[in-house]
Amino acid sequence: MDNGNIDQNRVQEKISLYLDNALDPVQRQEFLHQIQSDPFLNQAVEKEKHFRLVIKNNLDRPKLEPDFIQYIKNKIH
Amino acid sequence: MSELSKQRKDEIFEGELLPNIDALHTFAYHLTFHEDDAKDLVQETFLKAYRALDSYEPGTNAKAWLFKILKNAYINQYRKKVRRPTKVDYEDYIGYQDKEDQASIDFMDLREEIFDHLIGDEVTSAVNALPVDFRAVILLCDVEDFTYEEISKIIDIPIGTVRSRLHRARNMLKEKLAEYARRMGYEDKRGQKQIKNSSGNTTFGADSEEE
């Protein structure tokens, strides 16, 4: 992998930490400034946000039958 | 810790534990791939949680506590059933690393709207195709919004491992979804700004009028 790819991976990791609220306050503030001043970085952050929304909104969530809660309660008592 | 009365236990159960039932069921379903197994796992989780309520401090993080109980129950029982391979072979995975790093770069090159054409089935298949250790962190972080620290406690791995596993899991997922999008003809033409749909017809993105 060349240096450009390594840099891109690092940027992607930083974006993940930012979106996961895993940067400390100082790092977060610095990264926010970078996002505001770099349109490409801003676009990459938006793309990552969008990707996560696609995952969250489209993942199959099978519904439980309405009586399942009562079934559990009956098992407990 | 003092023993709770039955009435207090029932109050906590109703007010703090039961509201998490759908989230637990989604997690269980994507761990087991089987509706009945998922329901058994959820039921077992609530039974264990109720019995252990004396060790739970009301008003704290019931959701994370329940997810940890469910994860332990899954490891103890459901991993023994070999419905699908669940353990990551890290030796095999090492060879995958360069590929998934490239996926991150490919993803940066893809146009955002390509992913709008994906439907639930493709997303679900891509998530379910991840090895279980990678699938779990995606489900906990990107679907259930747990923090790294909470995930670390739920699945008993260091925070640094949560972070690296998430990074790799997301890259694997991007690669799978980008591959799917390309297979279906949703190619990124950039300069031409056109997207082919699955029947081979060419449609134009919303910004095609700019040209």
mmCIF file of C-alpha atoms in Angstrom:
data_model
loop_
_atom_site.group_PDB
_atom_site.id
_atom_site.type_symbol
_atom_site.label_atom_id
_atom_site.label_comp_id
_atom_site.label_asym_id
_atom_site.label_seq_id
_atom_site.Cartn_x
_atom_site.Cartn_y
_atom_site.Cartn_z
ATOM 1 C CA MET A 1 0.000 0.000 0.000
ATOM 2 C CA ASP A 2 1.445 3.456 -0.822
ATOM 3 C CA ASN A 3 1.618 6.417 1.535
ATOM 4 C CA GLY A 4 -1.489 7.990 0.043
ATOM 5 C CA ASN A 5 -3.526 4.917 0.901
ATOM 6 C CA ILE A 6 -2.108 4.791 4.420
ATOM 7 C CA ASP A 7 -3.053 8.464 4.873
ATOM 8 C CA GLN A 8 -6.543 7.790 3.581
ATOM 9 C CA ASN A 9 -6.915 4.922 6.031
ATOM 10 C CA ARG A 10 -5.785 7.153 8.872
ATOM 11 C CA VAL A 11 -8.313 9.788 7.843
ATOM 12 C CA GLN A 12 -11.023 7.133 7.748
ATOM 13 C CA GLU A 13 -10.052 5.954 11.234
ATOM 14 C CA LYS A 14 -10.163 9.522 12.537
ATOM 15 C CA ILE A 15 -13.590 10.033 10.985
ATOM 16 C CA SER A 16 -14.797 6.878 12.732
ATOM 17 C CA LEU A 17 -13.469 8.050 16.080
ATOM 18 C CA TYR A 18 -15.134 11.422 15.550
ATOM 19 C CA LEU A 19 -18.513 9.935 14.641
ATOM 20 C CA ASP A 20 -18.270 7.405 17.473
ATOM 21 C CA ASN A 21 -17.645 10.257 19.965
ATOM 22 C CA ALA A 22 -14.350 8.599 20.854
ATOM 23 C CA LEU A 23 -12.079 11.637 20.447
ATOM 24 C CA ASP A 24 -11.165 13.594 23.542
ATOM 25 C CA PRO A 25 -12.564 17.174 23.667
ATOM 26 C CA VAL A 26 -9.360 18.788 22.360
ATOM 27 C CA GLN A 27 -8.969 16.301 19.497
ATOM 28 C CA ARG A 28 -12.638 16.682 18.671
ATOM 29 C CA GLN A 29 -12.370 20.453 18.491
ATOM 30 C CA GLU A 30 -9.278 20.227 16.282
ATOM 31 C CA PHE A 31 -10.966 17.757 13.986
ATOM 32 C CA LEU A 32 -14.075 19.953 13.760
ATOM 33 C CA HIS A 33 -11.878 22.834 12.595
ATOM 34 C CA GLN A 34 -10.298 20.558 9.986
ATOM 35 C CA ILE A 35 -13.725 19.495 8.747
ATOM 36 C CA GLN A 36 -14.843 23.100 8.452
ATOM 37 C CA SER A 37 -11.766 24.122 6.509
ATOM 38 C CA ASP A 38 -11.421 21.084 4.252
ATOM 39 C CA PRO A 39 -14.328 20.404 1.857
ATOM 40 C CA PHE A 40 -12.976 16.964 0.948
ATOM 41 C CA LEU A 41 -12.785 15.932 4.582
ATOM 42 C CA ASN A 42 -16.253 17.325 5.152
ATOM 43 C CA GLN A 43 -17.532 15.269 2.230
ATOM 44 C CA ALA A 44 -15.851 12.135 3.590
ATOM 45 C CA VAL A 45 -17.483 12.668 6.993
ATOM 46 C CA GLU A 46 -20.905 13.115 5.386
ATOM 47 C CA LYS A 47 -20.374 9.971 3.322
ATOM 48 C CA GLU A 48 -19.504 7.955 6.424
ATOM 49 C CA LYS A 49 -22.570 9.329 8.251
ATOM 50 C CA HIS A 50 -24.716 8.366 5.291
ATOM 51 C CA PHE A 51 -23.246 4.860 5.169
ATOM 52 C CA ARG A 52 -24.037 4.318 8.838
ATOM 53 C CA LEU A 53 -27.582 5.563 8.379
ATOM 54 C CA VAL A 54 -28.053 3.121 5.505
ATOM 55 C CA ILE A 55 -26.939 0.264 7.777
ATOM 56 C CA LYS A 56 -29.060 1.380 10.711
ATOM 57 C CA ASN A 57 -32.205 2.048 8.717
ATOM 58 C CA ASN A 58 -32.069 -1.023 6.500
ATOM 59 C CA LEU A 59 -31.031 -3.810 8.844
ATOM 60 C CA ASP A 60 -33.739 -6.434 9.216
ATOM 61 C CA ARG A 61 -35.376 -6.296 12.659
ATOM 62 C CA PRO A 62 -37.805 -9.191 13.001
ATOM 63 C CA LYS A 63 -40.846 -8.363 15.120
ATOM 64 C CA LEU A 64 -41.655 -10.241 18.292
ATOM 65 C CA GLU A 65 -45.163 -11.584 18.756
ATOM 66 C CA PRO A 66 -47.243 -9.348 21.056
ATOM 67 C CA ASP A 67 -47.654 -12.159 23.609
ATOM 68 C CA PHE A 68 -43.915 -12.827 23.948
ATOM 69 C CA ILE A 69 -43.516 -10.416 26.869
ATOM 70 C CA GLN A 70 -46.354 -12.092 28.720
ATOM 71 C CA TYR A 71 -44.755 -15.466 27.979
ATOM 72 C CA ILE A 72 -41.528 -14.319 29.658
ATOM 73 C CA LYS A 73 -43.427 -12.910 32.625
ATOM 74 C CA ASN A 74 -45.228 -16.226 33.048
ATOM 75 C CA LYS A 75 -41.884 -18.028 33.021
ATOM 76 C CA ILE A 76 -40.569 -15.746 35.744
ATOM 77 C CA HIS A 77 -43.544 -15.982 38.087
ATOM 78 C CA MET B 1 -26.289 -5.106 48.296
ATOM 79 C CA SER B 2 -29.693 -5.497 49.978
ATOM 80 C CA GLU B 3 -32.257 -7.925 48.655
ATOM 81 C CA LEU B 4 -35.062 -6.308 46.642
ATOM 82 C CA SER B 5 -38.712 -7.033 47.316
ATOM 83 C CA LYS B 6 -40.664 -8.853 44.627
ATOM 84 C CA GLN B 7 -42.683 -5.703 43.967
ATOM 85 C CA ARG B 8 -39.516 -3.621 43.490
ATOM 86 C CA LYS B 9 -38.027 -6.288 41.232
ATOM 87 C CA ASP B 10 -41.169 -6.253 39.108
ATOM 88 C CA GLU B 11 -41.052 -2.456 38.886
ATOM 89 C CA ILE B 12 -37.435 -2.507 37.693
ATOM 90 C CA PHE B 13 -38.195 -5.357 35.308
ATOM 91 C CA GLU B 14 -41.086 -3.440 33.744
ATOM 92 C CA GLY B 15 -39.520 -0.010 33.789
ATOM 93 C CA GLU B 16 -35.867 -0.651 32.968
ATOM 94 C CA LEU B 17 -35.429 -4.133 31.513
ATOM 95 C CA LEU B 18 -38.426 -4.819 29.281
ATOM 96 C CA PRO B 19 -38.068 -1.622 27.187
ATOM 97 C CA ASN B 20 -34.887 -3.213 25.756
ATOM 98 C CA ILE B 21 -36.568 -6.345 24.485
ATOM 99 C CA ASP B 22 -36.674 -5.374 20.790
ATOM 100 C CA ALA B 23 -33.011 -4.329 20.741
ATOM 101 C CA LEU B 24 -32.018 -7.576 22.450
ATOM 102 C CA HIS B 25 -34.081 -9.578 19.995
ATOM 103 C CA THR B 26 -32.451 -7.866 16.999
ATOM 104 C CA PHE B 27 -28.994 -8.585 18.434
ATOM 105 C CA ALA B 28 -29.902 -12.189 19.231
ATOM 106 C CA TYR B 29 -31.391 -12.731 15.778
ATOM 107 C CA HIS B 30 -28.255 -11.500 14.023
ATOM 108 C CA LEU B 31 -26.061 -13.654 16.237
ATOM 109 C CA THR B 32 -28.035 -16.865 15.762
ATOM 110 C CA PHE B 33 -29.694 -16.372 12.328
ATOM 111 C CA HIS B 34 -32.605 -18.342 13.690
ATOM 112 C CA GLU B 35 -35.889 -16.946 14.972
ATOM 113 C CA ASP B 36 -36.535 -19.592 17.629
ATOM 114 C CA ASP B 37 -32.960 -19.528 18.900
ATOM 115 C CA ALA B 38 -33.133 -15.749 19.105
ATOM 116 C CA LYS B 39 -36.325 -15.884 21.151
ATOM 117 C CA ASP B 40 -34.836 -18.550 23.444
ATOM 118 C CA LEU B 41 -31.804 -16.356 23.957
ATOM 119 C CA VAL B 42 -33.927 -13.306 24.787
ATOM 120 C CA GLN B 43 -36.071 -15.333 27.164
ATOM 121 C CA GLU B 44 -33.005 -16.754 28.892
ATOM 122 C CA THR B 45 -31.537 -13.264 29.177
ATOM 123 C CA PHE B 46 -34.610 -11.900 30.940
ATOM 124 C CA LEU B 47 -34.869 -14.893 33.253
ATOM 125 C CA LYS B 48 -31.218 -14.551 34.255
ATOM 126 C CA ALA B 49 -31.535 -10.787 34.621
ATOM 127 C CA TYR B 50 -34.597 -11.092 36.862
ATOM 128 C CA ARG B 51 -32.830 -13.634 39.063
ATOM 129 C CA ALA B 52 -29.777 -11.367 39.265
ATOM 130 C CA LEU B 53 -31.678 -8.127 39.901
ATOM 131 C CA ASP B 54 -30.215 -7.842 43.403
ATOM 132 C CA SER B 55 -26.828 -7.256 41.800
ATOM 133 C CA TYR B 56 -28.178 -4.560 39.453
ATOM 134 C CA GLU B 57 -28.157 -0.951 40.578
ATOM 135 C CA PRO B 58 -31.463 0.619 39.479
ATOM 136 C CA GLY B 59 -31.166 3.641 37.227
ATOM 137 C CA THR B 60 -27.789 2.615 35.787
ATOM 138 C CA ASN B 61 -27.132 1.075 32.375
ATOM 139 C CA ALA B 62 -29.755 -1.684 32.135
ATOM 140 C CA LYS B 63 -29.348 -1.998 28.383
ATOM 141 C CA ALA B 64 -25.600 -2.704 28.532
ATOM 142 C CA TRP B 65 -26.141 -5.080 31.455
ATOM 143 C CA LEU B 66 -28.751 -7.051 29.501
ATOM 144 C CA PHE B 67 -26.604 -7.186 26.374
ATOM 145 C CA LYS B 68 -23.742 -8.612 28.414
ATOM 146 C CA ILE B 69 -26.009 -11.284 29.861
ATOM 147 C CA LEU B 70 -27.247 -12.133 26.378
ATOM 148 C CA LYS B 71 -23.717 -12.277 24.965
ATOM 149 C CA ASN B 72 -22.646 -14.656 27.748
ATOM 150 C CA ALA B 73 -25.692 -16.847 27.202
ATOM 151 C CA TYR B 74 -24.922 -16.932 23.484
ATOM 152 C CA ILE B 75 -21.314 -17.981 24.097
ATOM 153 C CA ASN B 76 -22.325 -20.615 26.620
ATOM 154 C CA GLN B 77 -25.015 -22.246 24.567
ATOM 155 C CA TYR B 78 -25.538 -21.113 21.022
ATOM 156 C CA ARG B 79 -21.963 -21.124 19.801
ATOM 157 C CA LYS B 80 -21.926 -24.840 20.559
ATOM 158 C CA LYS B 81 -24.576 -25.357 17.908
ATOM 159 C CA VAL B 82 -22.876 -25.279 14.562
ATOM 160 C CA ARG B 83 -25.584 -23.720 12.460
ATOM 161 C CA ARG B 84 -22.997 -21.499 10.794
ATOM 162 C CA PRO B 85 -19.318 -21.011 11.416
ATOM 163 C CA THR B 86 -19.019 -18.305 14.035
ATOM 164 C CA LYS B 87 -15.406 -18.139 15.063
ATOM 165 C CA VAL B 88 -13.021 -15.860 13.254
ATOM 166 C CA ASP B 89 -9.889 -17.563 12.073
ATOM 167 C CA TYR B 90 -7.438 -14.760 12.710
ATOM 168 C CA GLU B 91 -4.672 -16.505 10.784
ATOM 169 C CA ASP B 92 -6.878 -16.449 7.700
ATOM 170 C CA TYR B 93 -7.936 -12.941 8.530
ATOM 171 C CA ILE B 94 -4.410 -11.537 8.379
ATOM 172 C CA GLY B 95 -4.414 -12.133 4.638
ATOM 173 C CA TYR B 96 -7.652 -10.243 4.382
ATOM 174 C CA GLN B 97 -6.299 -7.075 5.909
ATOM 175 C CA ASP B 98 -4.806 -5.507 2.801
ATOM 176 C CA LYS B 99 -8.018 -6.212 0.934
ATOM 177 C CA GLU B 100 -10.200 -4.527 3.519
ATOM 178 C CA ASP B 101 -7.874 -1.554 3.795
ATOM 179 C CA GLN B 102 -8.312 -1.150 0.078
ATOM 180 C CA ALA B 103 -12.086 -1.308 0.669
ATOM 181 C CA SER B 104 -11.831 1.829 2.767
ATOM 182 C CA ILE B 105 -10.165 3.623 -0.126
ATOM 183 C CA ASP B 106 -12.632 2.275 -2.686
ATOM 184 C CA PHE B 107 -15.434 3.470 -0.439
ATOM 185 C CA MET B 108 -14.016 6.993 -0.389
ATOM 186 C CA ASP B 109 -14.176 6.929 -4.187
ATOM 187 C CA LEU B 110 -17.773 5.783 -4.389
ATOM 188 C CA ARG B 111 -20.581 8.227 -4.828
ATOM 189 C CA GLU B 112 -22.890 8.484 -1.842
ATOM 190 C CA GLU B 113 -26.126 7.785 -3.693
ATOM 191 C CA ILE B 114 -24.903 4.360 -4.790
ATOM 192 C CA PHE B 115 -25.777 3.134 -1.308
ATOM 193 C CA ASP B 116 -29.275 4.595 -1.581
ATOM 194 C CA HIS B 117 -30.095 1.813 -4.042
ATOM 195 C CA LEU B 118 -29.374 -0.867 -1.490
ATOM 196 C CA ILE B 119 -32.370 -2.384 0.196
ATOM 197 C CA GLY B 120 -32.750 -4.058 3.567
ATOM 198 C CA ASP B 121 -32.012 -7.542 2.251
ATOM 199 C CA GLU B 122 -28.619 -6.551 0.899
ATOM 200 C CA VAL B 123 -27.654 -4.676 4.039
ATOM 201 C CA THR B 124 -28.820 -7.536 6.249
ATOM 202 C CA SER B 125 -27.001 -10.129 4.120
ATOM 203 C CA ALA B 126 -23.799 -8.101 4.206
ATOM 204 C CA VAL B 127 -23.968 -7.692 7.992
ATOM 205 C CA ASN B 128 -24.826 -11.361 8.505
ATOM 206 C CA ALA B 129 -21.928 -12.435 6.280
ATOM 207 C CA LEU B 130 -19.405 -10.845 8.638
ATOM 208 C CA PRO B 131 -17.602 -13.173 11.069
ATOM 209 C CA VAL B 132 -19.461 -13.065 14.382
ATOM 210 C CA ASP B 133 -16.837 -11.051 16.289
ATOM 211 C CA PHE B 134 -16.970 -8.335 13.647
ATOM 212 C CA ARG B 135 -20.745 -8.529 13.255
ATOM 213 C CA ALA B 136 -21.206 -8.075 16.993
ATOM 214 C CA VAL B 137 -19.307 -4.781 17.140
ATOM 215 C CA ILE B 138 -21.226 -3.400 14.165
ATOM 216 C CA LEU B 139 -24.523 -4.338 15.803
ATOM 217 C CA LEU B 140 -23.510 -2.889 19.160
ATOM 218 C CA CYS B 141 -21.996 0.343 17.865
ATOM 219 C CA ASP B 142 -23.722 1.237 14.605
ATOM 220 C CA VAL B 143 -27.146 -0.234 15.323
ATOM 221 C CA GLU B 144 -27.467 0.096 19.113
ATOM 222 C CA ASP B 145 -25.257 3.154 19.643
ATOM 223 C CA PHE B 146 -23.188 1.718 22.476
ATOM 224 C CA THR B 147 -19.939 3.536 23.270
ATOM 225 C CA TYR B 148 -16.543 1.850 22.891
ATOM 226 C CA GLU B 149 -16.362 1.541 26.665
ATOM 227 C CA GLU B 150 -19.767 -0.158 26.875
ATOM 228 C CA ILE B 151 -18.883 -2.514 24.027
ATOM 229 C CA SER B 152 -15.602 -3.314 25.715
ATOM 230 C CA LYS B 153 -17.493 -4.365 28.847
ATOM 231 C CA ILE B 154 -20.223 -6.247 26.987
ATOM 232 C CA ILE B 155 -17.888 -8.431 24.958
ATOM 233 C CA ASP B 156 -14.898 -8.449 27.318
ATOM 234 C CA ILE B 157 -12.255 -7.036 25.024
ATOM 235 C CA PRO B 158 -9.990 -3.992 25.481
ATOM 236 C CA ILE B 159 -11.215 -0.638 24.124
ATOM 237 C CA GLY B 160 -8.344 -0.602 21.610
ATOM 238 C CA THR B 161 -9.566 -3.912 20.238
ATOM 239 C CA VAL B 162 -13.122 -2.548 19.976
ATOM 240 C CA ARG B 163 -11.772 0.342 17.932
ATOM 241 C CA SER B 164 -9.657 -1.723 15.566
ATOM 242 C CA ARG B 165 -12.314 -4.403 15.192
ATOM 243 C CA LEU B 166 -14.923 -1.788 14.339
ATOM 244 C CA HIS B 167 -12.656 -0.196 11.765
ATOM 245 C CA ARG B 168 -12.061 -3.540 10.098
ATOM 246 C CA ALA B 169 -15.697 -4.605 10.361
ATOM 247 C CA ARG B 170 -16.869 -1.408 8.681
ATOM 248 C CA ASN B 171 -14.323 -1.828 5.905
ATOM 249 C CA MET B 172 -15.440 -5.413 5.346
ATOM 250 C CA LEU B 173 -19.040 -4.240 5.227
ATOM 251 C CA LYS B 174 -18.235 -1.449 2.788
ATOM 252 C CA GLU B 175 -16.427 -3.871 0.546
ATOM 253 C CA LYS B 176 -19.371 -6.270 0.540
ATOM 254 C CA LEU B 177 -21.911 -3.526 -0.148
ATOM 255 C CA ALA B 178 -19.778 -1.812 -2.779
ATOM 256 C CA GLU B 179 -19.286 -5.162 -4.518
ATOM 257 C CA TYR B 180 -23.010 -5.746 -4.428
ATOM 258 C CA ALA B 181 -23.724 -2.273 -5.769
ATOM 259 C CA ARG B 182 -21.271 -2.788 -8.624
ATOM 260 C CA ARG B 183 -22.692 -6.223 -9.416
ATOM 261 C CA MET B 184 -26.126 -4.685 -9.709
ATOM 262 C CA GLY B 185 -24.765 -2.103 -12.130
ATOM 263 C CA TYR B 186 -24.749 0.879 -9.808
ATOM 264 C CA GLU B 187 -21.399 2.015 -11.119
ATOM 265 C CA ASP B 188 -19.738 5.231 -10.228
ATOM 266 C CA LYS B 189 -19.074 7.000 -13.484
ATOM 267 C CA ARG B 190 -18.105 10.271 -11.822
ATOM 268 C CA GLY B 191 -17.575 12.411 -14.951
ATOM 269 C CA GLN B 192 -20.593 10.923 -16.689
ATOM 270 C CA LYS B 193 -22.732 10.917 -13.521
ATOM 271 C CA GLN B 194 -24.909 8.080 -14.625
ATOM 272 C CA ILE B 195 -26.100 5.055 -12.769
ATOM 273 C CA LYS B 196 -27.214 1.821 -14.383
ATOM 274 C CA ASN B 197 -30.067 0.072 -12.677
ATOM 275 C CA SER B 198 -30.328 -3.672 -12.137
ATOM 276 C CA SER B 199 -32.196 -4.277 -15.393
ATOM 277 C CA GLY B 200 -29.380 -2.689 -17.326
ATOM 278 C CA ASN B 201 -31.256 0.506 -18.159
ATOM 279 C CA THR B 202 -29.397 3.696 -17.639
ATOM 280 C CA THR B 203 -30.894 6.222 -15.294
ATOM 281 C CA PHE B 204 -29.457 9.503 -14.289
ATOM 282 C CA GLY B 205 -28.633 10.755 -10.842
ATOM 283 C CA ALA B 206 -30.312 13.837 -9.394
ATOM 284 C CA ASP B 207 -27.345 15.971 -10.314
ATOM 285 C CA SER B 208 -27.278 14.913 -13.974
ATOM 286 C CA GLU B 209 -28.910 18.174 -15.016
ATOM 287 C CA GLU B 210 -25.818 20.052 -13.954
ATOM 288 C CA GLU B 211 -24.005 18.769 -17.016
#
